[in-house]
Every structure is written in structure tokens, then in C-alpha cells.
Phi, psi and omega in degrees: 000129180292146177298155184240131180235137175259128178253121177270114189264119178262031178060044176269156179269013175239004187302315182295333176293324179290315180297326176294316179299316180296318182294312185281324184283324186254358183053052185236159172268125183247128174247154187241131177232121178296151181293340178255038180304157175305346174305332185270005176298151183309127180197174177285157181300317181295320180294319179297313180300322180294316180294317180296316179299320180294320180293315182291334181296346182281354191234156175282329183199167180233143171241121175269112192277178178283171178174170179282161173107197185235133181297343177282349179265114184301326180297329183280333184249337175052238184299331185309313186298336179276334180297320182290345183251020181300146174294161185306323184287342183254356183300140175212164182297137182223141172239126175260138179238123177058256179299321177298322176296313180297325178296320177297315180301314180296326181289342183254018176098355177283169177243158176244126181232169177281142170291158176297329170204135184299161184235039182290123179077008178273141179252123186227154174290130178267116178270110184244168186306133183304150183299321189289343180281118183272081181258127180300138178064027177280108184283358176263003180299129179079007181264130179281186178292141177204158175254149182221158179274136178249140176223070181203151174239357174248155178216155178282134178243109180248016177111009185293335183289340183275352183274135180288162181296325181294325184267352191297318185306322180266321187293336186293342180261004179255158173293146181263152185303322183284349184212067190292340183278351182251133178252119179294137179242337183201154181220161162236132177251105187265120179284128182256178188300326183276006179090350178282158177252124177276127183271112186245116181293129184247337181198147178216166167225150176282140185296324187240338183254159182279056181245129176230163177204147175230136179280325182285172182256104182292340186271350185297149181295337181262000172282127186292148187296340176301331179293341178300331181298331179296317180293318178298315178299318180301313184289328175296318177295321181296315180294323177296319179298316179296319183294317180300324183264003179067026183272128177228148179300141178245105181263103184238093181076181181291144177262182181272339185282158178249169176292153181292332179261131181294147172292153182292159178296320178295326176294317177297321178297316179298321179294318179297315181292323179293318182291326182261356181064034185265154170217195180301137181269356176077017179290158184303323184289335180289338181259008182287117174049047178279157179048057184279165174232152183267133173236131186211157175225144179241131177231164180287148175275115181299142179298131179089345179277132179238179189305311180302325178300317181293316180303313184289329179286320186280319187216067188292336185257011184296136176270342177233143181213147169225120178229122172256109198244118170279075190293339181258018183298330182252003180285158183227053182291320181188164180298329184274357183298134181275121183240146171276161179256320186249143166243139185238126181245120175279135179238159176063039182294338180290344177250012181266137174289133180245134178250125181234144178215126176262117187309130179099343178291158178267006180214157168250167182234131173254139184226145175213124185265327183217150174227117180050045176085352182261133177297136181232314179055052177274143178210136183218128173274127184248116180298127179295330182300337179288347183236334180104327179195165177298326181293322178292324176298315178298317180298319180296319179297316181293325185300321182278001179232021182289138177238131180298139185298331182299334179281347186220054185277350188280316185242157180286340183224126177246350186147158182141200181281135169227144179161208185228159172226130184279166174299322183294330177295316177296322177305312180295323184293337179263014171089022179253125181287147176265151179299137178239140352284161184270359177071007177199170176227047180281150179292138171264336170237121179224109186229132175254135177276104188270124177251342178243127184210159176231125180245124179261119175265100185289334181288312182268357177056052176226161177241127177258120178259122193230140175226115178260109188211159171274160177081081186286345185274347183288152171286140182258082183294325180296317180297318181292315182294319181293319177299315179297320180297316181288327175293322176294323177298323180297313180288324177297325180294322178295316178298321182294322180301318180293317182294321183294330178294329180265004183054044177293164185275078180254354179290147180293149184299141182294145178230146181298151177229132176289134176306139187302135172278171183295137173250125182260127181240130177240117182252158177302138178288134184305307184296319180299316182292319179296324176296322179294323177299317180296321177296318176304314183293330176292319176298318181295316179298330180277000178086009184281338181204161175264327185201136180237124180269095183275137179225166172208171184232140168265134178249144180226124175252140180210163180304147182302138174248133177294142176238129355270138171262078190282107185270064189232334184057228178271116183297333184286352177261004182290142177288170181300149185295342179303327179247007182300320184291350179266351183259116176250115183290149165295148187270226192302151177283354179262135183304319183266028184290171185280172176287174180307140184281173183297327178296321176295321177298319180296317180297322178293316182296319183292336177273327181277329185222065182298134184223152183289340183232043177291158179204153172227125178232127166235091192226115183063233181267002185256142171230126182230132174237116189226143172236051186291133174264359191250115170285132177272302185206136170228147179213152182245185186287342179270359179092009176281126182244148178217136177232149184231071178301139186235113176214135183105107186226141170223133180283148176291144178200180177296329180279336180233084186246346182236164178299324180294320176300315183294322181297324178296325182279322187274334179275065176230159187307316184298310183293317180294324179296318178302313182292316184299319181299320180286326177299312180294327176294315179296320176301319177300313180301314182288322178301329183295337178238337177278334179090169185301136174076004184254018180233132180229166179231088182288331179232119183241126175054052182263135180264129180238156182255136175235185187304314186233359182219164165251140188227138175268128181229164171224143177255123178242127182240147178221158177237118179294150179303140178291143185289135170253333176227115186299332180283348182235020185287161174274145177229174178300335178297328176299316180295319180296309183296326183283345188254355182273150350289163183304129181299331179291349180249005183242310191107185184219145351297148192296309186295309181296321179298318179297321178297319179292314181300321179304319179288314184294323181278007174073030178060022177280138179282140175277332175067233181294324178296135183079000174270206181223155177228139178171208184218157170236104183288152178297341179278346184109356176281163175197154178208128185225141177245156176279133182279089175230173181046056188215167170224148183211164174210164176241139181300329184273002178256104180223156179228151175268129183237135178279109180255085179054051176091351179247123181283129181235145176275125181241144173276156184243122175255145180236137179233111181271148175206155180183187180196163180278121177266125176237180180293341181267357181290159171241141182304317181289327177295319179291322179295321179293330181295329180275355178244098184303335182278352179077195189268346194281308189203086185288162184303319182296328177287324176297318177297324178295324177298324178294317182296332181273349181284163178292149188289144174229147185232141175223147177203159189221145175242192179289340185238341186219156170237135186235140173237131174229144185195172173273086177052044181226033180246133185222141175282146176249310179211177183298341183244007184216141171215164182227155168237140190238150171223118181132215184282118182297324181296321178290323178297324179296320178299313182291321180293320176298320178298315180297319179298318179297318181295319180295318180295315180298321180294320180292322179293327183278320189243355179059040177200167179292148177286130177306135186299318181298322179294318179297315179297318178300324181291319179287331175297315179295319180298316181291318181295327178300324180292338180279354187241347185256133179299141179087356177244166178223158176295151175287131182271052182210144171249150182231147160249126187245118178253131181205173182219139170241181177295338180273359177129180181281157180219150176227130182234147169257136176241132180247157181302334180289347185101352178293136175229148180206138178278138184224167174261334177199142182196163176214142177226162179108185183296137178059024182290341180299324179296319178293321180294326178298317177298316182297319178299318184295325186249013188302321185298335184274348187292322188301325183258010182285149173282172178303314182294318179296322181294319178296318180297317177300318180298317179293323178296319178296319180297318180299325181300333184270353184283148173292162192299325186268015182238142181233156172285140179219169178299326184287329186250002185251132176243139177229129176233138184223140172218148183191193178240139175246122182287137179255182176294156180063025173082358180287160180229142181241140180291128172269108190304154179300128183236132176259112185289144180253194192312296186295323179292321178295318181299322180301317180286326178295326177295321179298314181294322179296319177300324177303316184292315181295322178296320179294323180293316180297320179297323179292321179295317180298321179294324180292324182296327183268000184277129176275137182245128178291135178266000000 
């Protein structure tokens, strides 16, 4: 019979790592009992002692585990404090670890105090009792030198501070007067800032009882294996103690402890159904697409075609979309760049069954809007009690739609659930209650069962078109139509490549755009966030947490955008993706149309910030745009699981431009400690369902390169237990449910840290941010990313905004950001981490500089583009000019850059640079400044007028790097007045002559002037560029011209005559007006 060990769990996020170490190292069976076990329910002292003694009698030894808090707090240690006080007849061998160790010290008269600075995630040399000293029960006997991981900010004080430096070398191995029952076995001497060494007790033994304790964490991945000998020695001493006294475990009936490995979700489901005698209820959703088979076609991926092109070609009118996009699959930033291989596009979501669950509800909801093209609008509330949990419901649904992996070995996803899980669902899963009421009823779990999908294999450059369906005899029109569409896209792409070389007129026809309304941005207050960091550090110093992942949200309100506002026209006319990011479409055909839709934002983000786990979701009431670089969890059909916790970031800059530069910065104690704490937490999560010895760390503290940052990651892998009973087997869903919320977004220990964060963040919900997005394939595979570097909104969250006296309904977007706060963090450093622009000149301040600049106006007709301004118009090239609002010095930098690009293009190709390409380049340059440390956004806005062979163009450029083509626009101070004029007369611009267009521009400019200021020859600039039609339909570029004094005066006189004529007309009207007396 294998020895039996009881582990007392203080809700630490490393507990499962210890139980795994004990099981594999000692070949023992380990059971787990929470410190707040029902043993502690109100009862008499004698009854409690009897129950505790009976429970402990079942085991050879006890381990009192680590955990958050203070050993002087009964709530934090629970049963532990009673173990040290057992009666003589109930005593058994005990090992305390970290908190358990401190509890032992406190029970023997020692005190627990704060360290001068915490040592969470620090790896230190353990100084243990010399080999030659023959001390009875020394568990360090025969152990060589080793380093171990420390996770504590409190330490045991048994009187070591009172010993002089001269006596310390010998006195440290003797019992101290204040704590005579404890014999020191190991120390760490930590050098502090003043050069003194803080004496930190690392291990003790009780002089007379079989009690030992270690402060360090023997189970940590960074504790050297030589330390394992200490655990082996302890258990050998424990067994020897039992043998001498004839003590053997007494197993009498069921105990209170549970197995160290959680039962599978399918096992829990079987127990619930068995206990309630339940089976299928025959509801419509239970029979949806059961026993499906896969039908698929593979075609080549056309060169230059990327994921958005495919999405828009296949399903341009979809109101719901799910795209999991390996956006950096084709990027070439560096050899070390982490790239995804597959992109997955969900199709036919209007016919997909959707499962929704609002955390805390007693039911989930299944929804279906259409069946085979016919509207249905089916909805069914499913009682959670019939399954035991939302996870068991999901497992039950998947089981009847399982497809053997051998049928689908080509792609990672053939069909199954795709969707999101919020941070709050994971919060609930670890036993933390949510505030009630929550003020909304949004889904925390939202998954669509996808039967139609497109998988892009970027490595092999092929597209897999897949339909997972029941009924093999039916014709698959969707598969045929989609294949035909993608084949047509392939040939269209070839035609487009030829056409684009000749600059043929393949661009979509211009459409009017309403000048942008105000966008309101609310960012975290600097002082408030820094105060929160200090509060976090106070909790850490008090021993309540090792690391706290503090976050906050920036909110942005903007005018409502219709969804989907698909700005694509005919997908087959799109240019190659190589230049796609430079093309910004004109938006709605309605003058008062909405701003760019979320799909446009996603396309811009994926080109500016390509990431291996990017995603776009428009699902139900949620919209998510994400450029996440962090994989949360992936699992395959054999039960292999992999997680990639990501902690430690440095932005690219001139000083940090290579992987070697980044490694020097990131391989420092603070960054490694942040990563290590989450690594050990993730190992704990996987050990809980994979079982002892089934978790490994193949890559530890590895630095990887991304588009704009270097990131430290670790790879943790696990193997789920092999099935003995197929109805109770473990699946990847077990790993997912056991690991939420993502440890990289909580801190450690997870539960206590989440409770603390909830208070510090003011009980605000993180929602989609800090949750996960991904899929559960019908074959049993799955892949999930952490929702970071993202923005999201909910349809039901809107605000009323006063837009110059008119109330407008605005949608609210949220952008989460945060960082891991440790004892080594600095408040200003953490605050800067959540602000990508740094402290110098944030985007909102740059935008403010534009608002303070003098107004500039631009407008375009079929033949000309015009710029008018108060002396702020400048030529760039013969076919391009700009008008600026904001910092002139920044405008000079951008204009010089544009001139260089135009010159270089002409020297290389002997033709003018396409205006859209030029605009895209300055957009990329500006956006790059918002992401790199040591740089700042440009504090200037531009209107760019230019001409190609296809006609004139006008673009707006913003400090964030956003660019958009417009038909008329104004920026700068009081520009709203000018925009009002432009909106009113927009329809007339397209057919206006050059002179008429200039006059309109001047009238709009006049509208923005303060009352005591007039336009004059001295302060007015006019710039014009256009096309002049030649004989036989040809067109010649009319070079950009900056008008001078007499020409400006001519136009000012025209505008002045307008004013005098209007005044005279008003006087005449007044003379004939009858007035009531």
C-alpha cells in the first residue's frame, strides 16, 4: 500500500505543484483538504479535536501548504494552527511550506514580521546546516548547495536580529532564547540597500515533535532539483518516526479530503445525470446537427490575398462575424518573430446555433435565427441544474457532435464552438461572487456552433473550405458556391495585379463622407492609477499576494456606426494586400453617415499591429477588435495541452532594436519574477486536471520579438489523463475551465489576488478584456487567446452627447490596459506601462494641438482638389500639397518625409507616387510613434490634396496615424462651423469648376473666423491641384499651385461680393416687411 499524505490547502496558486511533487517524488497518494474544511464548523472543542484526530489518523504525514495572508490571522491558516497543537495521541509528522512554515514558527513562540522588501519570485541560494554537524532529524543532511524560489514578504523571527555579527556564524545554528523549541536548519542572507544583510529564516525543525518547515518553495520550476533531496529526507524521517512508534494509517470509511486531481467534467455530468435519473429532454437544440460529417474542398491561396479579402468576398453582408486571424503570418519583422500558421473564418453565423450564459443565472440560453435560409428565431432556456455547470452543458452538447480526428487531420478546426468567455466567468469559477445586481444581462459565455468555416493555411498557402453537417446525401450548395467565389477571387486577383501596375481605374467610386463628429476619450487619471499601484504594493508587503495584475480602462464615445458598414463594394476589384493598408475607403454614401465601422478598425489594426492571435468578433451584442499576441491555451485530440504565459515587455526603440538588446533588459530580477510567478500559477492550473508528473516547461523565460515590442514568454505543457472510461474521460474543456481567468491577468495566488483587485479596481467589470477568445473543435482540439491589446463595445451601452446643442446617441468603446504589480514595481513605471504613448505627449494631447491650430479647409470635385487656410498650405510635389493645423515643427518633419518619398518614387519608377500610397506611409510613420518608447505622436493634423490619373483625392491625417479619404473636410480651431457649411453644400462640389470650388472653400473658411477677423491677401493661402482633359479623352495633371497675392484677392473679392449682395437683399426684404403695432 502506497503511503498517504494529507495536504492542507490554503488556497494558494501553487498547491497543485506541491501535491504533484509529493506524489511523484515520494510515490505517495496525496489527498487535499481545504483549511476551511467543515471540520471547523461550530462545535465543542472536544468534538472538534476528535474529528480532526480521526481525519489525520488516515495519513502517514501532513503538509501544511503555502497561501496568502498572515499566520496570525486564523482565517488565513484555518486548520493549520490546530495541527501544531495536537494531543500526544494524535501527533503525526508534519511539514510546513511558506505560510505553513510561518504558522509553525508562530505556534512555537516566534513572531512573524515584514521583510524590508518582499522576495516574490526571487531565486536565492539556500544556506543550510553544514554536513559535518550531526544534528538529529536534519532534513538537509547530504544535500548539496542549491538555489530555490522565494514567494514571501513576511518572515519568521526567532530572535536572529539580536545576535551580533561576530557571533552570527555559530549562533545561527542554535536555538534562540525566545524560541527554544525550534532548531534553525537553513537561512537566506539578503543584502539590502544600506549594505546590511537581512537574516531570513528558511527552515526549522521542532526539537521534540516530528514537525519541520521550509520557507522557500520546493515545487517551483526555478528551484533546483538538488532541493528535492530535502523532501525525500523529510519523508524518510517521517516514516521512521511512525515506524518507531508503531503508528499506521487507519482508513475507516470515507474521509473529508478530496483527490489532488479534479474529476473530469464528463464525470461530473455523468454523476449529475445518474443521481437525477436524467437523459435527453428532446428539445430542438439537442437534435441540432448531431452526428455530423465533414465535407471540404481545398484551393490555392492567391498571392497577395489576405484574410479580410476572403471574408469580404465570401460573406460581404454578414451582420455577425468571427475571425481568428494569424495577422502576422506573412510579416517579416525578424527571424525570431512569433507567427501563427492558421487563420479561421466562421461563415454562416445567421444559421449557427448560439449558446449564451450570464454568470450566476440558473439557466443558459440557446438561440437559432435561421434554418436553411428560413427565419426561425428559436430560443430556449436550459436549466443549468440538469448538467451541474455551464461547462458540463457545453461538454454534453459537444459529445453528440464529436468527430474523430482521423477524419479531419488536415486543419486544426473543422467546425464546433467559436466565441468568447469574459473575465467575470472565470472570476465566478474560482469561487468569487460578483456584485449584484450587475446592471446588465450580457453573456459571459457566448459560443456559436460553427458548421461552415474557411481555414487559411499560411504556411502551405492553401484555403480549406469546410462544411460540417448532417445528411450526407444532400447537395452542398454552400460549399460549391464558396469554392467558386474563392476561385473567382484568385483570377480577379491576377487581373488586379496587372491593372494596378498600370494604375487602371480599379478604385471604387468616391462617396461622400460626413465630417467627423467629436470623439470623447476618457483615460485613467495619473494620480489615481499610481495610488492604486501603491495600494497593491501594500497588500503585497502584508503577505496578501505575491503579484497583482492591476488594470484600468480607457473609454471612447463616438457617433453610432451601423453594423456591418462593410466598406468593400466588389471584393474582386480590391488591390493586392501589399498596398491594402494604404487604401482608406471613403465611407457611407450618405452625407450624415456614421464613422468607420468596427470591421474597418480591425483591418487597420491588423496591418498596423499584426499579431499571431488577432481576432474580430461581431457576435450578438458584442463587438471585439483584438491584436492579441498571447496564446492562453491550446489542446489537441490526444489531450496534450500547452499554455504560453506572457509577462515582461520592452518596446522597440533605437536603443532596443534587436533580440539581444531586449534580452539584456528583460533578463533582470523584476521581469523574470513577474513571469515566473505566472508560470508556477499556470503549472498549478494544469496539474489540477492533468495530474501529478504530467506537466513540463520546455521553454522558460524566453524572449520573443513582435511587431513593436519584445516579450518574455514561457511555454507550459500538460498531458490530460488517458481515458479508462470514455464517458468520464478528460477533454480540453477541462483544461480551459480549470485555468480561467487567465493567470497572466490576475496575479498570484489567483483567488486572493482577484478578491483584492476587485476592491482596488472599484468593482468595475473587465468584461471581454482579460477574458479569452477561441474555439472548441468538434474533434476535441481547441485554441484560445487572452483578450488583451484590444477594444470592444456592447450594443446596449450608449451615452447621450451634446453636439453643439443637439443631443446625439453615441456608442461606447472600451480599451483595457494594465500590468503586473510586484514589490519591485514603481508607480510611475506601472502607469507608463498602461499608456503606450508614454509620459511626454499622448495622442489625446496631440489631438488637442490640432484643435488649437488655425482652421484649414479642403474639398474635392471631379477635376480638382482645393486647400484653403490661414497661411498653412505647402506644396509637397507637383501632384501633392498639404494644409496643416497644429505644431508647425512636426508638420515640417512629415512634409520633408513626404517630399523624400515622392522624389525616391519618381527616381525609381519615373512617375508620380500614388497619393494613397504616400498617405499610407505617413500614417504608418505616425502610428509607429505611438507605440515606441522614447517617441511621441506628431502634434499636427493634415489635409492632403493630390491627383492621380484616376482623378483628384483629398485625405485627412490624424496624430494617431489614422488616415481617411474624404470629399470635404475642415480641421483646427472652430472647424465645426466650416464643416457645417461643407455639409450644407456638399452635393454641389462634385460638378464645381476650379473657381467655384475655391470660392466654396473660402466661404467655409470665413465661417470659422472670429467676428473681428477677416480674410485678407496677407493671411489667406489657396492651393489647387487637378486634372486637365486633353483631346481624345486623355487627362493631364495640373500641377499643385499655390496662389499668390493678386490671384487670392480676386477670389476674396468674389466672396466679399457674396456678403454685400446678401446684406442688400436683407435690407430690401426688411423694407417690405409689415410690422404689427
